[in-house]
Amino acid sequence: MSTLLIRGGHLIDPAAGVDGLKDIVLKDGRVVEVAAPGKAKQAEGAEVIDATGLTVAPGLVDIHVHLREPGQGHKETIATGTAAAAAGGFTAVAAMPNTTPTNDSPEITRWMQAPERGSSVRVFPIGAATRALKGEVLNDYAALKAAGVVAVTDDGHPILKDNIMREVLAQATRNGLSVIQHAEDTRMTQGASMNAGATAFRLGLRGMPPEAEYGLVERDIRLVTELVHAGATKAGHQPHLHVAHTSTAQAVAAVRQARRNGLRVTCEVAPHHFLLTEEHVGCYSTHAKMNPPLRSAADRDAMIQGILDGVVDAIATDHAPHAAQEKEVEFERAPNGITGLETALGLSLRWLHHEWKMPLGRVLSLLSAQPAALLNLKGRGTLAVGSFADVVIFDPKQEWTYQVRDSKSKSRNTPFDGWTMQGKVKWTISEGRVVYRG
Ligand code: DOR
Ligand code: ZN
């Protein structure tokens, strides 16, 4: 593999504590040198990328994407989903198991990572916590982990039964795996298609109450507490509960309290939940339909607050592609989900950094170092010497407009078509290979 020199850029690597002009040398898929401008010693014969005036950062890490393979290739394939990831500056994605069939097995886990899938960036499969996501019978976590699974979840479906969730947490902890919960008490959300509130009332739709989310988060935290008290930590591992796509103020508050109590409870927020509210459903727009739903302005503000004050551990997209014909139906019949890989960086930089003045390094950390740490993805989320050569190079000042017709994804279901973003990706490099050129 050739040597690559990234010259003249402003390197921001929060995990390594670097924020300044640096040259970087990439070789054989790894970072081999980070040097003062013009001082790199291992750059001889290297191909040069001129990053003058640009920001150079660790490739972004998205711990919540739906790549739809196996089985739903009409929505997305691993090739198209990871091409969209590369275009968005992501070099690692964690793929949810609600595929067809469900990712219950080492065979499917390996199939998803095989070179034949044509992936542009590294795919880390997440295994199904229970057989066929039914919340009844646990899968074999040791076997899944050995095949490359980085966490377990029934995403899309919650694990409702206390005894099953208790066992999932215990088994995952024993195997050193995180448990990601899609927190939705489906006993309260039957037949509902958006948030319970004024917009649902206006549109005559049944609504999902916020309690359905935070009630389950609180239950899960109780189970983690019990497990810790029962001495599960003596085995060397601490239980890790990660709350997916947090959308309610009370769920963030519960995570905050759990952390104060010393538990390893973490959460992620998706860009749509810190930017949009239930009002964006407008006149039954299915591009504003996802699960969890867009919530109230107070909830949206609590997501922003949680991100700014640090209780939120990661920004994750919940990239959920659906074909046009599936979304172009009555609101209540449309599937949940929107795409997100190509818009997460531009939206985060525009709003969190430029509008709300969050330091650039902190925004990037929420999109790379912190998610990589959550799922223990070694050598990702940093450009320290020895790490994987996963890099995003972007122009932090450039404003641009997202045009979904140019998307690399197979699907077009986004509410952000035509939105102005800030920070244009110029290069994405995955393990030393240029996988996107903007
Ligand atoms: O909006 C969503 N889409 N929420 C989920 O939980 C599942 C996902 C999907 O798979 O489409
Ligand atoms: Zn989910």
XYZ file of C-alpha atoms and ligand atoms in Angstrom:
450
model
C 0.000 0.000 0.000
C 1.269 3.466 -0.837
C 2.319 6.110 1.633
C 0.108 9.163 1.984
C 1.206 12.548 3.336
C -1.507 14.948 4.477
C 0.211 18.290 4.458
C -0.587 21.740 5.805
C -3.888 20.963 7.518
C -5.143 21.914 10.945
C -5.292 18.655 12.888
C -7.944 18.348 15.569
C -7.578 15.067 17.461
C -9.335 15.514 20.813
C -8.417 12.058 22.144
C -4.720 12.800 21.593
C -5.014 16.398 22.788
C -3.834 17.810 19.444
C -5.198 21.052 17.980
C -2.798 22.728 15.558
C -1.011 22.681 12.202
C 0.406 19.196 11.580
C 1.555 16.958 8.766
C 0.451 13.336 8.958
C 1.945 10.272 7.287
C -0.237 7.224 6.623
C 1.273 3.887 5.666
C -0.115 0.351 5.386
C -3.448 1.445 6.775
C -2.016 3.071 9.893
C -0.871 6.477 11.081
C 2.924 6.301 11.226
C 3.837 9.921 11.935
C 2.330 13.188 13.149
C 4.823 16.026 12.723
C 5.193 19.806 12.720
C 4.597 21.274 9.229
C 7.367 20.242 6.825
C 9.098 18.040 9.402
C 7.777 14.559 8.633
C 10.630 12.044 8.316
C 8.727 9.112 6.808
C 7.120 10.952 3.888
C 9.621 10.060 1.212
C 7.931 9.079 -2.049
C 4.515 9.688 -0.526
C 1.445 10.727 -2.426
C 0.539 14.199 -1.123
C -2.824 15.596 -0.098
C -2.668 19.363 0.307
C -4.905 20.196 3.260
C -3.950 23.862 3.542
C -6.854 25.795 5.040
C -8.693 22.581 5.909
C -9.417 20.716 9.115
C -8.002 17.204 9.438
C -9.711 14.966 11.996
C -10.155 11.307 12.933
C -12.683 9.641 10.639
C -16.175 9.865 12.094
C -17.724 6.888 13.880
C -21.481 6.245 13.741
C -22.626 3.650 16.242
C -26.213 3.474 14.983
C -26.908 2.734 11.313
C -29.234 0.401 9.440
C -27.451 -0.956 6.368
C -30.364 -3.282 5.464
C -28.262 -6.225 4.337
C -28.883 -9.092 4.415
C -32.347 -9.093 2.974
C -33.542 -5.545 2.249
C -31.245 -4.516 -0.567
C -33.977 -2.455 -2.209
C -33.606 0.083 0.644
C -29.815 0.019 0.982
C -26.870 -2.318 0.596
C -23.722 -2.410 2.644
C -21.964 -0.962 -0.424
C -24.364 1.981 -0.862
C -24.786 2.658 2.861
C -21.051 2.762 3.456
C -20.591 4.952 0.349
C -23.013 7.405 1.984
C -21.009 7.057 5.205
C -17.778 7.923 3.381
C -19.441 10.947 1.753
C -20.467 12.099 5.223
C -16.941 11.751 6.636
C -17.595 8.470 8.471
C -14.965 5.728 8.417
C -16.614 3.292 10.836
C -20.257 2.383 11.293
C -21.962 -0.006 13.679
C -24.725 -1.863 11.851
C -27.993 -2.735 13.557
C -29.230 -6.340 13.484
C -32.827 -5.773 12.277
C -31.973 -7.226 8.894
C -33.710 -10.135 7.090
C -32.848 -12.540 8.534
C -31.981 -10.900 11.830
C -28.304 -10.876 12.741
C -28.522 -13.642 15.328
C -25.477 -15.580 14.244
C -21.711 -15.601 13.709
C -22.375 -16.536 10.052
C -24.363 -13.380 9.322
C -21.923 -11.287 11.335
C -19.055 -12.559 9.193
C -21.085 -12.230 5.982
C -21.652 -8.535 6.747
C -17.914 -7.966 7.115
C -16.808 -9.993 4.072
C -14.887 -8.150 1.313
C -17.606 -9.207 -1.181
C -20.007 -6.694 0.409
C -17.943 -3.916 -1.203
C -17.852 -1.760 1.873
C -16.147 1.646 1.614
C -15.594 1.918 5.362
C -15.262 -0.455 8.307
C -18.515 -2.120 9.360
C -18.896 -3.266 12.965
C -21.949 -5.514 13.255
C -24.136 -5.293 16.325
C -25.717 -8.610 17.218
C -29.345 -9.248 18.072
C -29.729 -9.505 21.844
C -32.545 -12.027 21.496
C -33.547 -14.540 18.832
C -35.343 -12.781 15.946
C -35.567 -9.618 18.125
C -38.532 -11.143 19.934
C -37.302 -10.395 23.451
C -37.640 -14.023 24.565
C -34.538 -16.175 24.019
C -30.979 -14.884 24.294
C -28.497 -15.409 21.459
C -25.010 -16.863 22.025
C -23.030 -13.737 22.918
C -19.636 -15.437 23.133
C -20.033 -16.804 19.591
C -21.290 -13.465 18.269
C -18.412 -11.617 19.886
C -15.855 -14.029 18.455
C -17.302 -13.309 14.981
C -16.859 -9.547 15.442
C -20.008 -8.252 17.097
C -19.307 -5.104 19.171
C -22.574 -4.869 21.153
C -26.000 -6.455 21.395
C -29.410 -4.882 20.905
C -32.949 -5.574 19.710
C -33.054 -2.093 18.129
C -36.405 -1.300 16.610
C -37.872 -3.457 19.353
C -37.406 -2.992 23.081
C -36.646 -5.805 25.492
C -39.691 -5.432 27.693
C -39.613 -8.367 30.089
C -37.618 -7.625 33.252
C -36.263 -11.147 33.563
C -35.060 -11.205 29.946
C -33.435 -7.767 30.142
C -31.775 -8.794 33.416
C -30.334 -11.858 31.694
C -29.277 -9.847 28.615
C -27.376 -7.402 30.829
C -25.754 -10.205 32.826
C -24.692 -12.248 29.774
C -23.450 -9.210 27.879
C -21.438 -8.079 30.900
C -19.892 -11.529 31.260
C -18.826 -11.320 27.606
C -17.601 -7.728 27.768
C -20.333 -6.455 25.432
C -22.433 -3.302 25.677
C -26.231 -3.540 25.687
C -27.952 -0.973 23.490
C -31.609 -0.494 24.310
C -34.259 0.979 22.026
C -36.275 2.359 24.923
C -39.938 2.192 24.052
C -42.574 0.613 26.211
C -44.639 -0.690 23.315
C -47.559 -1.349 25.659
C -48.029 2.461 25.551
C -47.373 3.023 21.855
C -49.723 0.578 20.119
C -51.153 2.189 16.983
C -49.258 5.447 17.567
C -47.265 7.052 14.770
C -45.834 10.261 16.256
C -45.254 12.044 19.570
C -48.276 12.534 21.797
C -48.910 16.277 21.746
C -50.651 19.170 20.039
C -49.551 18.184 16.522
C -50.842 14.625 16.919
C -54.111 16.109 18.179
C -54.347 18.481 15.206
C -53.623 15.690 12.735
C -55.915 13.198 14.438
C -53.074 10.721 15.021
C -52.519 8.531 18.022
C -49.424 9.696 19.919
C -46.519 8.019 21.738
C -46.211 9.444 25.250
C -42.691 10.414 26.459
C -43.213 8.001 29.400
C -42.940 5.112 26.960
C -39.294 6.095 26.479
C -38.149 7.310 29.861
C -40.105 4.710 31.827
C -38.104 1.972 30.136
C -34.818 3.854 30.579
C -35.571 4.103 34.304
C -36.438 0.399 34.455
C -33.188 -0.511 32.688
C -31.163 1.648 35.075
C -32.811 -0.158 38.005
C -31.761 -3.488 36.485
C -28.180 -2.275 36.019
C -28.134 -1.084 39.621
C -29.323 -4.497 40.825
C -26.706 -6.246 38.745
C -23.923 -4.103 40.178
C -25.185 -4.736 43.708
C -25.304 -8.462 42.983
C -21.561 -8.302 42.372
C -21.428 -8.679 38.609
C -18.497 -6.262 38.554
C -16.290 -8.719 40.459
C -15.872 -10.709 37.247
C -13.879 -7.765 35.913
C -16.496 -6.187 33.677
C -18.878 -3.409 34.558
C -22.327 -3.582 32.956
C -22.686 -1.038 30.161
C -26.165 0.121 29.221
C -26.302 2.412 26.220
C -29.567 4.196 25.475
C -30.097 4.526 21.718
C -31.540 7.662 20.073
C -32.569 9.437 23.285
C -35.418 11.856 22.563
C -37.058 12.916 25.838
C -35.875 15.335 28.531
C -36.653 12.802 31.262
C -34.589 10.059 29.622
C -31.558 12.350 29.541
C -32.241 13.255 33.178
C -32.335 9.564 34.109
C -29.006 8.932 32.372
C -27.514 11.940 34.155
C -28.629 10.603 37.536
C -27.375 7.092 36.789
C -23.949 8.484 35.997
C -23.926 10.474 39.232
C -24.588 7.156 40.924
C -21.452 5.769 39.324
C -23.116 3.494 36.767
C -21.879 2.990 33.239
C -25.003 4.269 31.520
C -24.500 6.231 28.307
C -26.663 7.718 25.596
C -26.640 9.032 22.065
C -28.728 11.689 20.340
C -29.512 11.867 16.628
C -29.255 15.178 14.726
C -33.006 15.172 14.019
C -33.748 15.040 17.740
C -31.630 18.084 18.543
C -32.829 20.066 15.490
C -36.465 19.215 14.789
C -39.724 19.021 16.719
C -43.058 17.301 16.206
C -44.216 20.388 14.282
C -42.005 19.265 11.389
C -44.521 16.513 10.727
C -46.478 19.439 9.242
C -49.099 17.963 7.007
C -48.393 14.261 7.517
C -44.823 14.364 6.156
C -43.481 10.819 6.264
C -39.932 12.214 6.053
C -40.503 13.430 9.601
C -41.659 10.006 10.782
C -39.192 7.987 12.783
C -39.031 6.048 16.014
C -38.517 7.536 18.552
C -40.591 10.343 17.081
C -39.778 14.038 16.873
C -40.810 15.442 20.242
C -41.744 18.778 21.811
C -39.595 21.929 21.724
C -38.786 21.361 25.416
C -37.471 17.880 24.630
C -35.477 19.192 21.670
C -33.961 21.863 23.948
C -33.073 19.195 26.531
C -31.169 17.277 23.822
C -29.184 20.418 22.985
C -28.533 21.066 26.679
C -27.424 17.469 27.232
C -25.025 17.688 24.311
C -23.587 21.016 25.463
C -23.142 19.964 29.093
C -21.686 16.550 28.302
C -24.244 14.032 29.534
C -24.804 12.952 25.932
C -21.914 10.705 24.933
C -22.277 10.573 21.168
C -24.082 11.859 18.139
C -25.415 8.906 16.143
C -27.505 9.135 12.994
C -29.936 6.197 13.198
C -29.507 6.159 9.387
C -32.660 4.268 8.411
C -33.164 4.113 4.647
C -36.577 3.221 3.207
C -37.575 3.082 -0.452
C -39.657 5.918 -1.924
C -42.676 3.701 -2.539
C -42.626 2.626 1.108
C -42.606 6.209 2.407
C -45.106 7.589 -0.131
C -48.139 6.174 1.655
C -50.499 7.377 4.385
C -48.570 8.637 7.427
C -49.746 5.868 9.731
C -48.755 3.151 7.256
C -45.289 4.541 6.429
C -42.236 2.885 7.990
C -40.216 4.749 10.625
C -36.860 6.235 9.815
C -34.794 8.749 7.877
C -31.337 8.667 6.321
C -28.598 10.581 8.131
C -25.042 9.665 7.224
C -24.466 12.485 4.740
C -25.923 15.265 6.868
C -24.708 14.598 10.432
C -21.397 16.468 10.195
C -22.753 19.455 8.251
C -25.711 19.849 10.619
C -23.585 19.384 13.750
C -21.015 21.933 12.617
C -23.629 24.431 11.500
C -25.754 24.270 14.629
C -23.674 22.980 17.528
C -20.476 24.762 16.553
C -21.393 27.880 14.574
C -24.769 28.729 16.089
C -24.439 27.438 19.644
C -20.659 27.937 19.970
C -19.646 24.470 21.031
C -15.868 24.175 20.471
C -15.052 22.343 17.235
C -12.980 19.736 19.081
C -15.917 18.833 21.300
C -18.284 18.445 18.350
C -15.764 16.215 16.577
C -15.234 14.190 19.735
C -18.989 13.455 19.888
C -18.748 12.174 16.323
C -15.563 10.106 16.631
C -13.531 9.650 19.832
C -16.496 9.227 22.169
C -18.562 6.800 20.065
C -15.396 4.758 19.365
C -14.751 4.566 23.110
C -18.363 3.576 23.863
C -18.071 0.420 21.789
C -14.389 -0.097 22.534
C -13.327 0.246 18.888
C -9.580 0.154 19.401
C -7.450 2.397 17.206
C -10.479 4.369 15.947
C -11.550 7.906 16.787
C -7.974 9.188 17.033
C -5.031 9.832 14.738
C -2.346 9.068 17.300
C 0.612 7.158 15.841
C -0.318 3.487 15.506
C -4.048 4.110 15.029
C -5.953 3.149 11.914
C -5.478 5.611 9.045
C -9.123 6.730 9.229
C -9.276 10.426 8.372
C -11.794 13.075 7.413
C -10.573 16.304 5.831
C -13.126 19.098 5.565
C -13.427 22.804 4.969
C -14.870 24.089 8.241
C -15.953 27.421 6.719
C -17.656 26.243 3.552
C -21.427 26.483 3.501
C -23.221 24.100 1.200
C -26.717 22.872 0.487
C -27.637 19.225 0.839
C -29.260 17.894 -2.323
C -30.711 14.472 -1.711
C -30.763 13.718 -5.447
C -26.938 13.505 -5.206
C -27.037 11.063 -2.289
C -24.918 7.917 -2.367
C -27.589 6.118 -0.373
C -30.157 4.028 -2.226
C -32.915 5.839 -0.380
C -34.032 9.459 -0.328
C -36.004 9.697 2.914
C -34.590 12.767 4.610
C -36.200 15.908 6.010
C -32.932 17.804 5.371
C -33.105 18.074 1.569
C -32.248 21.683 0.656
C -30.891 22.542 4.113
C -27.788 24.677 4.412
C -24.919 22.903 6.107
C -21.514 24.052 7.231
C -18.269 22.134 6.790
C -17.789 20.395 3.449
C -16.048 17.026 3.365
C -13.132 17.077 0.897
C -11.541 13.697 1.533
C -12.482 10.644 3.527
C -9.728 8.093 4.038
C -10.510 4.643 5.422
C -7.549 2.556 6.602
C -5.267 4.498 4.279
C -7.543 4.336 1.187
C -9.251 7.436 -0.219
C -12.932 6.398 -0.225
C -14.505 9.785 -0.906
C -13.325 12.894 -2.708
C -15.633 15.922 -2.402
O -36.883 5.175 12.893
C -36.479 4.046 13.060
N -36.086 3.269 12.040
N -36.440 3.567 14.295
C -36.147 2.301 14.552
O -36.140 1.949 15.679
C -35.876 1.354 13.457
C -35.418 2.040 12.259
C -35.473 1.183 11.034
O -34.952 0.075 11.045
O -36.000 1.651 10.010
Zn -34.181 2.244 17.492
